[in-house]
Amino acid sequence: MHRLEISLKQDAPSSQINIGRGIRRKLGQMLPLKTPRRVGIISNKRVFDLYGREVVRSLKAEGCKIFEWLMPDGERYKSFRVLEKAVTFLSENRFERNDLVVALGGGVVGDLAGFSAAIYLRGVPVVQVPTTLLSQVDSSVGGKTGINLPVGKNLVGAFHQPASVFIDTETLTSLPQRELVSGFCEMVKQSLISDRKLYDMTVGCLQKTAAKRDFLVSSEFEDLIAAQCGFKASIVANDERESTSRSDARSRRVLNFGHTTAHALETITSYRTFRHGEAVGYGMLVAGELSKNLGLLDARDLELLRDAVKLCGPLPRADHLDSNQIIRALQHDKKNVDGQINWVLLEAIGRPRIVEGRLISAKALRLSLRAGLKVLERQ
Ligand code: NAD
Ligand code: GLY
């Protein structure tokens, strides 16, 4: 069992991250808030059928009155329509400022439930109980919440820090393989921009998981999740709002490593071909090639990057995609500032660097896309 704290602004309460096998069954007794109170669980049917009853039992044992609301499953439901239903559920059940929202599910549930909690009565507390690997190491930590617009992902949202995050590694045992691959890619991303220690720890665990899936519930894998969350928490504590005026190696913007190309791939395939982490896998390969072509990254570190992405598992093919279409999508990315693409590149493992798009030639970009989107040969 691990417990981490993220301290943000001086006057704001810190956010706790609890990690442990089977921790969902102790949620009630571990809540950081006074009980009993009304708790609104937002989840989806798939996750609630697997884990909902145990969470409800643990909260009821502490005297909480439980209300549940299940949203439909899928990225397309991270929408205004579903958001309206979520806040209507809270208001119809007369939720007050001291009541609590619990988000039980992957990143889609976490983002929508978190945003509902951010705007209902101008903010009620939320506890995140992430059940996918991606949401455990990334989306549940750091307070970004939001929904999509028809023209793009996560275009409407708010920063709303969870009072607590409860990460139960047992929930990973029911995850489909592609969801695991997607989470592994986000872990590799964080390790590449963090330091060699997290890289080695991540690669070591990926090798052990490939040999034996049960490794996901080992204490060593739990240590890895804690180290990954600890890294993300350190970035968030230092730059909670992702300031656009910062471009140093520890600004929140570096968490977007691999995301520039990833968003372009997701956009041109209408979000149907790649899981988000899979697209980030390709995004890191392209960013690595670009870093090498600009003379920032040496061939040995590029190989380390490629090895780590390979270990995540197979990615859907991307070598048939039209590079002109990808480049057009890159130019419309929402992360662009003053019309500029801001690439997060690498100088070495653990040394990210933000580079403005105008400093990158069209030739270097095309070469890097071609090399990065090739099928990765496995040993
Ligand atoms: P997801 O929430 O769609 O979950 C993937 C699938 O797994 C869903 O079908 C879900 O029902 C199912 N599932 C969840 N837990 C399960 C379990 N334990 N066993 C079996 N099935 C389970 O996808 P995701 O990858 O978790 O999240 C992606 C979302 O996260 C995107 O909307 C992305 O924008 C968002 N995101 C947000 C942040 C942030 O900082 N807020 C960061 C990264 C990604
Ligand atoms: N997933 C990127 C961030 O939280 O900033």
CSV table of C-alpha atoms and ligand atoms in Angstrom, one decimal:
chain,number,residue,atom,x,y,z
A,1,MET,CA,0.0,0.0,0.0
A,2,HIS,CA,1.4,3.4,-1.0
A,3,ARG,CA,0.1,6.9,-0.1
A,4,LEU,CA,1.3,10.1,-1.9
A,5,GLU,CA,0.3,13.7,-1.4
A,6,ILE,CA,0.1,16.4,-4.0
A,7,SER,CA,0.4,19.8,-2.3
A,8,LEU,CA,-0.8,22.6,-4.6
A,9,LYS,CA,-1.7,26.2,-3.7
A,10,GLN,CA,-0.9,27.1,-0.1
A,11,ASP,CA,-4.6,27.6,0.9
A,12,ALA,CA,-5.9,24.5,-0.9
A,13,PRO,CA,-6.1,21.1,0.8
A,14,SER,CA,-3.6,18.5,-0.6
A,15,SER,CA,-4.8,15.7,-2.8
A,16,GLN,CA,-4.0,12.1,-1.7
A,17,ILE,CA,-3.2,9.2,-4.0
A,18,ASN,CA,-3.7,5.8,-2.4
A,19,ILE,CA,-2.4,2.7,-4.2
A,20,GLY,CA,-3.0,-0.9,-3.1
A,21,ARG,CA,-4.3,-4.3,-4.1
A,22,GLY,CA,-8.0,-4.6,-3.2
A,23,ILE,CA,-8.2,-1.0,-1.9
A,24,ARG,CA,-11.7,-0.5,-3.4
A,25,ARG,CA,-13.0,-2.6,-0.6
A,26,LYS,CA,-11.7,-0.1,2.0
A,27,LEU,CA,-12.8,3.1,0.3
A,28,GLY,CA,-15.3,4.0,2.9
A,29,GLN,CA,-12.9,3.8,5.8
A,30,MET,CA,-10.2,5.6,3.9
A,31,LEU,CA,-12.2,8.6,2.7
A,32,PRO,CA,-10.3,11.8,3.5
A,33,LEU,CA,-13.6,13.6,4.3
A,34,LYS,CA,-16.0,13.5,7.2
A,35,THR,CA,-18.7,10.8,6.8
A,36,PRO,CA,-21.5,10.1,6.6
A,37,ARG,CA,-22.6,12.0,3.6
A,38,ARG,CA,-24.4,11.6,0.3
A,39,VAL,CA,-22.2,9.9,-2.3
A,40,GLY,CA,-23.0,10.0,-6.0
A,41,ILE,CA,-21.2,7.3,-7.8
A,42,ILE,CA,-20.7,8.0,-11.5
A,43,SER,CA,-19.5,4.9,-13.5
A,44,ASN,CA,-20.6,2.8,-16.5
A,45,LYS,CA,-22.3,-0.5,-16.6
A,46,ARG,CA,-19.3,-2.5,-17.5
A,47,VAL,CA,-17.2,-1.2,-14.6
A,48,PHE,CA,-20.0,-1.0,-12.1
A,49,ASP,CA,-21.0,-4.7,-12.8
A,50,LEU,CA,-17.4,-5.6,-12.0
A,51,TYR,CA,-16.5,-3.4,-9.0
A,52,GLY,CA,-19.5,-1.3,-8.1
A,53,ARG,CA,-21.1,-3.5,-5.5
A,54,GLU,CA,-17.9,-3.7,-3.4
A,55,VAL,CA,-17.4,0.1,-3.5
A,56,VAL,CA,-21.0,0.6,-2.5
A,57,ARG,CA,-20.7,-1.9,0.4
A,58,SER,CA,-17.6,-0.2,1.7
A,59,LEU,CA,-19.2,3.3,1.6
A,60,LYS,CA,-22.5,2.1,3.2
A,61,ALA,CA,-20.5,0.5,6.0
A,62,GLU,CA,-19.4,4.0,7.0
A,63,GLY,CA,-23.0,5.3,6.9
A,64,CYS,CA,-22.9,7.0,3.5
A,65,LYS,CA,-26.1,7.3,1.5
A,66,ILE,CA,-25.4,6.1,-2.0
A,67,PHE,CA,-26.8,7.3,-5.3
A,68,GLU,CA,-25.5,5.8,-8.6
A,69,TRP,CA,-25.7,7.0,-12.1
A,70,LEU,CA,-24.2,5.0,-15.0
A,71,MET,CA,-23.1,6.8,-18.2
A,72,PRO,CA,-22.9,5.0,-21.6
A,73,ASP,CA,-19.5,3.5,-22.4
A,74,GLY,CA,-17.2,5.2,-24.9
A,75,GLU,CA,-15.3,8.3,-25.8
A,76,ARG,CA,-18.2,9.8,-27.8
A,77,TYR,CA,-20.2,10.1,-24.6
A,78,LYS,CA,-17.8,12.6,-23.0
A,79,SER,CA,-20.2,15.2,-24.4
A,80,PHE,CA,-22.4,18.1,-23.3
A,81,ARG,CA,-25.5,16.0,-23.5
A,82,VAL,CA,-24.1,13.4,-21.1
A,83,LEU,CA,-22.6,16.1,-18.8
A,84,GLU,CA,-26.1,17.6,-18.5
A,85,LYS,CA,-27.5,14.3,-17.5
A,86,ALA,CA,-24.8,13.9,-14.9
A,87,VAL,CA,-25.4,17.2,-13.2
A,88,THR,CA,-29.1,16.7,-13.4
A,89,PHE,CA,-28.6,13.4,-11.5
A,90,LEU,CA,-26.8,15.4,-8.8
A,91,SER,CA,-29.4,18.1,-8.6
A,92,GLU,CA,-32.4,15.8,-8.7
A,93,ASN,CA,-30.9,14.0,-5.7
A,94,ARG,CA,-30.4,17.3,-3.9
A,95,PHE,CA,-26.6,17.1,-3.7
A,96,GLU,CA,-25.1,19.9,-1.6
A,97,ARG,CA,-21.6,21.4,-1.5
A,98,ASN,CA,-20.4,19.0,1.2
A,99,ASP,CA,-21.6,15.9,-0.6
A,100,LEU,CA,-19.2,13.8,-2.7
A,101,VAL,CA,-18.9,12.5,-6.2
A,102,VAL,CA,-17.0,9.2,-6.8
A,103,ALA,CA,-15.8,8.6,-10.3
A,104,LEU,CA,-15.5,4.8,-10.8
A,105,GLY,CA,-14.0,3.8,-14.2
A,106,GLY,CA,-11.4,4.7,-16.9
A,107,GLY,CA,-10.4,8.1,-18.1
A,108,VAL,CA,-13.8,8.8,-19.9
A,109,VAL,CA,-15.8,8.3,-16.7
A,110,GLY,CA,-13.1,10.2,-14.7
A,111,ASP,CA,-13.0,13.2,-17.0
A,112,LEU,CA,-16.8,13.5,-17.2
A,113,ALA,CA,-17.5,12.9,-13.5
A,114,GLY,CA,-14.7,15.2,-12.5
A,115,PHE,CA,-16.0,18.0,-14.8
A,116,SER,CA,-19.6,17.5,-13.4
A,117,ALA,CA,-18.1,17.8,-9.9
A,118,ALA,CA,-16.2,20.9,-11.0
A,119,ILE,CA,-19.2,22.8,-12.2
A,120,TYR,CA,-22.2,21.5,-10.1
A,121,LEU,CA,-22.8,24.2,-7.4
A,122,ARG,CA,-19.5,25.7,-8.6
A,123,GLY,CA,-17.6,22.8,-7.3
A,124,VAL,CA,-18.3,19.7,-5.1
A,125,PRO,CA,-15.5,17.3,-3.9
A,126,VAL,CA,-14.6,14.4,-6.2
A,127,VAL,CA,-12.8,11.1,-5.5
A,128,GLN,CA,-11.3,9.3,-8.4
A,129,VAL,CA,-11.3,5.5,-8.5
A,130,PRO,CA,-9.5,4.8,-11.8
A,131,THR,CA,-9.9,1.3,-13.2
A,132,THR,CA,-7.8,1.3,-16.4
A,133,LEU,CA,-4.0,1.5,-16.4
A,134,LEU,CA,-4.1,4.7,-18.3
A,135,SER,CA,-6.4,6.4,-15.8
A,136,GLN,CA,-4.3,5.1,-12.9
A,137,VAL,CA,-1.0,6.5,-14.0
A,138,ASP,CA,-2.2,9.5,-15.9
A,139,SER,CA,-5.8,10.9,-16.1
A,140,SER,CA,-6.9,10.5,-12.5
A,141,VAL,CA,-3.9,12.5,-11.2
A,142,GLY,CA,-3.5,16.2,-11.7
A,143,GLY,CA,-7.1,17.5,-11.8
A,144,LYS,CA,-7.7,17.9,-15.6
A,145,THR,CA,-11.4,17.3,-16.2
A,146,GLY,CA,-13.5,17.8,-19.3
A,147,ILE,CA,-15.5,16.8,-22.3
A,148,ASN,CA,-15.1,16.8,-26.1
A,149,LEU,CA,-16.7,19.0,-28.7
A,150,PRO,CA,-17.6,17.6,-32.2
A,151,VAL,CA,-14.5,19.5,-33.5
A,152,GLY,CA,-12.0,18.1,-31.0
A,153,LYS,CA,-11.2,16.3,-27.8
A,154,ASN,CA,-11.1,17.9,-24.4
A,155,LEU,CA,-11.9,21.3,-25.7
A,156,VAL,CA,-14.2,22.2,-22.7
A,157,GLY,CA,-13.1,21.5,-19.1
A,158,ALA,CA,-11.8,22.7,-15.8
A,159,PHE,CA,-9.0,22.0,-13.4
A,160,HIS,CA,-10.6,20.4,-10.4
A,161,GLN,CA,-8.3,18.4,-8.1
A,162,PRO,CA,-9.7,15.2,-6.6
A,163,ALA,CA,-9.8,15.1,-2.8
A,164,SER,CA,-8.3,11.6,-3.2
A,165,VAL,CA,-7.4,9.0,-5.8
A,166,PHE,CA,-7.8,5.3,-5.0
A,167,ILE,CA,-5.9,3.0,-7.3
A,168,ASP,CA,-6.7,-0.7,-7.0
A,169,THR,CA,-4.3,-2.8,-9.0
A,170,GLU,CA,-6.7,-5.7,-8.9
A,171,THR,CA,-9.0,-3.9,-11.3
A,172,LEU,CA,-6.3,-4.3,-14.0
A,173,THR,CA,-6.9,-8.0,-14.1
A,174,SER,CA,-10.2,-7.6,-16.1
A,175,LEU,CA,-8.8,-5.1,-18.6
A,176,PRO,CA,-8.8,-6.0,-22.3
A,177,GLN,CA,-5.2,-6.4,-23.7
A,178,ARG,CA,-5.4,-3.3,-25.9
A,179,GLU,CA,-6.4,-1.1,-22.9
A,180,LEU,CA,-3.3,-2.5,-21.2
A,181,VAL,CA,-1.1,-1.6,-24.2
A,182,SER,CA,-2.6,1.9,-24.2
A,183,GLY,CA,-1.7,2.3,-20.5
A,184,PHE,CA,1.8,0.9,-21.0
A,185,CYS,CA,2.5,3.5,-23.7
A,186,GLU,CA,1.5,6.3,-21.3
A,187,MET,CA,3.8,4.8,-18.6
A,188,VAL,CA,6.7,4.7,-21.2
A,189,LYS,CA,6.0,8.3,-22.0
A,190,GLN,CA,6.3,9.4,-18.4
A,191,SER,CA,9.4,7.3,-17.9
A,192,LEU,CA,11.1,8.8,-21.0
A,193,ILE,CA,10.6,12.4,-19.8
A,194,SER,CA,11.3,11.6,-16.1
A,195,ASP,CA,14.7,9.9,-15.6
A,196,ARG,CA,16.7,6.8,-16.3
A,197,LYS,CA,15.6,5.2,-13.0
A,198,LEU,CA,11.9,5.3,-13.9
A,199,TYR,CA,12.7,4.2,-17.4
A,200,ASP,CA,14.6,1.1,-16.1
A,201,MET,CA,11.9,0.3,-13.6
A,202,THR,CA,9.2,0.6,-16.3
A,203,VAL,CA,11.0,-1.5,-18.9
A,204,GLY,CA,11.8,-4.1,-16.3
A,205,CYS,CA,8.1,-4.4,-15.3
A,206,LEU,CA,6.9,-4.5,-18.9
A,207,GLN,CA,9.2,-7.4,-19.5
A,208,LYS,CA,7.8,-9.2,-16.5
A,209,THR,CA,4.2,-8.5,-17.4
A,210,ALA,CA,4.8,-9.8,-21.0
A,211,ALA,CA,6.0,-13.1,-19.5
A,212,LYS,CA,3.2,-13.4,-16.9
A,213,ARG,CA,0.1,-11.2,-16.8
A,214,ASP,CA,-0.3,-11.9,-13.1
A,215,PHE,CA,2.6,-9.6,-12.5
A,216,LEU,CA,0.0,-6.8,-12.7
A,217,VAL,CA,-1.1,-7.5,-9.1
A,218,SER,CA,2.5,-7.9,-7.8
A,219,SER,CA,3.9,-5.5,-5.2
A,220,GLU,CA,6.6,-4.6,-7.7
A,221,PHE,CA,4.0,-3.4,-10.2
A,222,GLU,CA,2.3,-1.5,-7.4
A,223,ASP,CA,5.7,0.2,-6.7
A,224,LEU,CA,5.9,1.1,-10.4
A,225,ILE,CA,2.4,2.7,-10.4
A,226,ALA,CA,3.4,4.7,-7.3
A,227,ALA,CA,6.6,5.9,-8.9
A,228,GLN,CA,4.7,6.9,-12.1
A,229,CYS,CA,2.1,8.8,-10.1
A,230,GLY,CA,4.8,10.4,-8.0
A,231,PHE,CA,6.5,11.7,-11.1
A,232,LYS,CA,3.2,13.1,-12.5
A,233,ALA,CA,2.4,14.6,-9.1
A,234,SER,CA,5.7,16.4,-9.0
A,235,ILE,CA,5.1,18.0,-12.4
A,236,VAL,CA,1.6,19.0,-11.4
A,237,ALA,CA,2.6,20.5,-8.1
A,238,ASN,CA,5.1,22.7,-9.9
A,239,ASP,CA,2.8,23.8,-12.8
A,240,GLU,CA,-0.8,22.9,-12.0
A,241,ARG,CA,-2.4,25.0,-14.8
A,242,GLU,CA,0.1,24.1,-17.6
A,243,SER,CA,1.3,27.6,-18.1
A,244,THR,CA,1.8,28.5,-21.7
A,245,SER,CA,4.7,30.9,-20.7
A,246,ARG,CA,6.7,28.0,-19.4
A,247,SER,CA,8.8,25.8,-21.6
A,248,ASP,CA,11.3,24.3,-19.2
A,249,ALA,CA,12.0,20.6,-18.7
A,250,ARG,CA,9.7,20.4,-15.7
A,251,SER,CA,6.7,22.4,-17.0
A,252,ARG,CA,3.4,20.5,-17.3
A,253,ARG,CA,3.6,20.9,-21.1
A,254,VAL,CA,6.3,18.1,-21.2
A,255,LEU,CA,3.6,15.6,-20.3
A,256,ASN,CA,2.4,16.1,-23.9
A,257,PHE,CA,5.5,14.2,-25.1
A,258,GLY,CA,4.2,12.0,-28.0
A,259,HIS,CA,0.9,13.8,-28.1
A,260,THR,CA,1.4,16.1,-31.0
A,261,THR,CA,1.5,13.3,-33.6
A,262,ALA,CA,-0.9,11.2,-31.5
A,263,HIS,CA,-3.7,13.8,-31.7
A,264,ALA,CA,-3.1,14.1,-35.5
A,265,LEU,CA,-3.4,10.3,-35.9
A,266,GLU,CA,-6.5,10.2,-33.8
A,267,THR,CA,-8.1,13.1,-35.7
A,268,ILE,CA,-7.5,11.8,-39.2
A,269,THR,CA,-8.8,8.3,-38.3
A,270,SER,CA,-11.8,9.8,-36.5
A,271,TYR,CA,-10.8,8.2,-33.2
A,272,ARG,CA,-11.7,4.7,-34.6
A,273,THR,CA,-8.3,3.2,-35.3
A,274,PHE,CA,-6.1,3.8,-32.2
A,275,ARG,CA,-6.7,3.7,-28.5
A,276,HIS,CA,-5.2,7.0,-27.1
A,277,GLY,CA,-2.1,5.3,-25.7
A,278,GLU,CA,-1.5,3.4,-28.9
A,279,ALA,CA,-1.4,6.7,-30.8
A,280,VAL,CA,0.9,8.1,-28.2
A,281,GLY,CA,3.2,5.1,-28.8
A,282,TYR,CA,3.6,6.2,-32.4
A,283,GLY,CA,3.8,9.9,-31.3
A,284,MET,CA,6.9,9.0,-29.2
A,285,LEU,CA,8.5,7.2,-32.1
A,286,VAL,CA,8.0,10.2,-34.3
A,287,ALA,CA,9.2,12.6,-31.6
A,288,GLY,CA,12.3,10.4,-31.1
A,289,GLU,CA,13.1,10.3,-34.8
A,290,LEU,CA,12.7,14.1,-35.0
A,291,SER,CA,14.9,14.6,-32.0
A,292,LYS,CA,17.6,12.5,-33.7
A,293,ASN,CA,17.2,14.2,-37.0
A,294,LEU,CA,17.6,17.6,-35.3
A,295,GLY,CA,20.8,16.4,-33.7
A,296,LEU,CA,19.3,16.5,-30.1
A,297,LEU,CA,19.1,12.8,-29.3
A,298,ASP,CA,21.8,10.2,-29.9
A,299,ALA,CA,21.2,6.9,-31.7
A,300,ARG,CA,21.6,4.9,-28.5
A,301,ASP,CA,18.9,6.8,-26.6
A,302,LEU,CA,16.6,6.5,-29.7
A,303,GLU,CA,17.1,2.8,-29.5
A,304,LEU,CA,16.1,2.8,-25.8
A,305,LEU,CA,12.9,4.7,-26.7
A,306,ARG,CA,12.1,2.2,-29.5
A,307,ASP,CA,12.8,-0.8,-27.2
A,308,ALA,CA,10.4,0.5,-24.6
A,309,VAL,CA,7.6,1.2,-27.1
A,310,LYS,CA,8.0,-2.3,-28.6
A,311,LEU,CA,7.6,-3.8,-25.1
A,312,CYS,CA,4.2,-2.2,-24.7
A,313,GLY,CA,2.7,-4.6,-27.3
A,314,PRO,CA,1.5,-4.5,-30.9
A,315,LEU,CA,0.2,-1.2,-32.2
A,316,PRO,CA,-2.4,-1.0,-35.1
A,317,ARG,CA,-0.6,-0.2,-38.4
A,318,ALA,CA,0.0,3.5,-39.2
A,319,ASP,CA,2.4,3.2,-42.2
A,320,HIS,CA,-0.5,3.6,-44.7
A,321,LEU,CA,-1.6,6.9,-43.4
A,322,ASP,CA,-1.2,10.0,-45.7
A,323,SER,CA,1.6,12.2,-44.4
A,324,ASN,CA,0.1,15.3,-46.0
A,325,GLN,CA,-3.1,14.7,-44.0
A,326,ILE,CA,-1.1,14.2,-40.8
A,327,ILE,CA,0.8,17.4,-41.3
A,328,ARG,CA,-2.4,19.4,-41.9
A,329,ALA,CA,-3.9,17.9,-38.7
A,330,LEU,CA,-0.7,18.8,-36.8
A,331,GLN,CA,-1.1,22.4,-37.8
A,332,HIS,CA,-4.6,22.5,-36.2
A,333,ASP,CA,-3.7,21.0,-32.9
A,334,LYS,CA,-5.3,22.7,-29.8
A,335,LYS,CA,-2.0,22.7,-28.0
A,336,ASN,CA,-0.5,25.1,-30.6
A,337,VAL,CA,0.4,28.5,-29.1
A,338,ASP,CA,0.3,31.6,-31.4
A,339,GLY,CA,-0.3,29.3,-34.3
A,340,GLN,CA,2.9,27.4,-33.6
A,341,ILE,CA,3.2,23.7,-33.1
A,342,ASN,CA,5.1,23.1,-29.9
A,343,TRP,CA,7.0,19.8,-30.1
A,344,VAL,CA,8.1,18.1,-27.0
A,345,LEU,CA,11.3,16.4,-28.0
A,346,LEU,CA,14.1,14.6,-26.1
A,347,GLU,CA,17.7,15.4,-25.6
A,348,ALA,CA,18.3,12.2,-23.6
A,349,ILE,CA,16.2,9.9,-21.4
A,350,GLY,CA,14.9,12.3,-18.7
A,351,ARG,CA,15.7,15.5,-20.6
A,352,PRO,CA,12.6,16.7,-22.6
A,353,ARG,CA,12.9,19.9,-24.6
A,354,ILE,CA,10.1,22.1,-26.0
A,355,VAL,CA,10.9,23.1,-29.6
A,356,GLU,CA,8.9,25.5,-31.7
A,357,GLY,CA,7.6,24.1,-35.0
A,358,ARG,CA,9.1,27.0,-37.1
A,359,LEU,CA,12.5,25.6,-36.2
A,360,ILE,CA,11.8,22.3,-37.8
A,361,SER,CA,12.1,21.9,-41.6
A,362,ALA,CA,9.4,20.2,-43.6
A,363,LYS,CA,12.0,17.7,-44.8
A,364,ALA,CA,13.0,16.7,-41.2
A,365,LEU,CA,9.3,16.4,-40.3
A,366,ARG,CA,8.5,14.1,-43.3
A,367,LEU,CA,11.5,11.9,-42.7
A,368,SER,CA,10.6,11.5,-39.0
A,369,LEU,CA,7.0,10.7,-39.8
A,370,ARG,CA,8.0,8.1,-42.3
A,371,ALA,CA,10.5,6.4,-39.9
A,372,GLY,CA,8.3,6.7,-36.8
A,373,LEU,CA,5.2,5.3,-38.3
A,374,LYS,CA,6.9,2.2,-39.7
A,375,VAL,CA,5.8,-1.2,-38.3
A,376,LEU,CA,8.1,-1.9,-35.3
A,377,GLU,CA,9.9,-5.2,-35.9
A,378,ARG,CA,9.8,-7.4,-32.8
A,379,GLN,CA,12.7,-9.5,-31.7
B,1,NAD,P1,-11.9,4.4,-21.2
B,1,NAD,O1,-12.3,5.2,-20.0
B,1,NAD,O2,-12.7,4.6,-22.4
B,1,NAD,O3,-11.8,2.9,-20.8
B,1,NAD,C1,-11.5,1.9,-21.8
B,1,NAD,C2,-12.5,0.8,-21.8
B,1,NAD,O4,-12.2,-0.1,-20.6
B,1,NAD,C3,-13.9,1.2,-21.6
B,1,NAD,O5,-14.7,0.4,-22.4
B,1,NAD,C4,-14.2,0.9,-20.1
B,1,NAD,O6,-15.6,0.6,-19.8
B,1,NAD,C5,-13.4,-0.3,-19.9
B,1,NAD,N1,-12.9,-0.5,-18.5
B,1,NAD,C6,-12.5,0.4,-17.6
B,1,NAD,N2,-12.0,-0.2,-16.5
B,1,NAD,C7,-12.1,-1.6,-16.8
B,1,NAD,C8,-11.7,-2.7,-16.0
B,1,NAD,N3,-11.1,-2.6,-14.9
B,1,NAD,N4,-12.0,-3.9,-16.6
B,1,NAD,C9,-12.5,-4.1,-17.8
B,1,NAD,N5,-12.9,-3.0,-18.5
B,1,NAD,C10,-12.7,-1.8,-18.0
B,1,NAD,O7,-10.4,4.8,-21.6
B,1,NAD,P2,-9.1,5.3,-20.8
B,1,NAD,O8,-8.0,4.9,-21.7
B,1,NAD,O9,-9.2,4.8,-19.4
B,1,NAD,O10,-9.3,6.8,-20.8
B,1,NAD,C11,-9.2,7.6,-22.0
B,1,NAD,C12,-9.8,9.0,-21.7
B,1,NAD,O11,-8.9,9.6,-20.7
B,1,NAD,C13,-9.8,9.9,-22.9
B,1,NAD,O12,-11.1,10.5,-22.9
B,1,NAD,C14,-8.7,10.9,-22.6
B,1,NAD,O13,-9.0,12.1,-23.2
B,1,NAD,C15,-8.7,10.9,-21.1
B,1,NAD,N6,-7.4,11.4,-20.6
B,1,NAD,C16,-7.5,12.4,-19.6
B,1,NAD,C17,-6.4,12.8,-19.0
B,1,NAD,C18,-6.5,13.9,-17.9
B,1,NAD,O14,-5.4,14.4,-17.5
B,1,NAD,N7,-7.6,14.2,-17.5
B,1,NAD,C19,-5.1,12.3,-19.4
B,1,NAD,C20,-5.1,11.3,-20.3
B,1,NAD,C21,-6.3,10.8,-20.9
B,2,GLY,N1,-2.2,14.1,-19.4
B,2,GLY,C1,-1.4,15.4,-19.4
B,2,GLY,C2,-1.7,16.2,-18.2
B,2,GLY,O1,-2.3,15.8,-17.3
B,2,GLY,O2,-1.2,17.3,-18.2
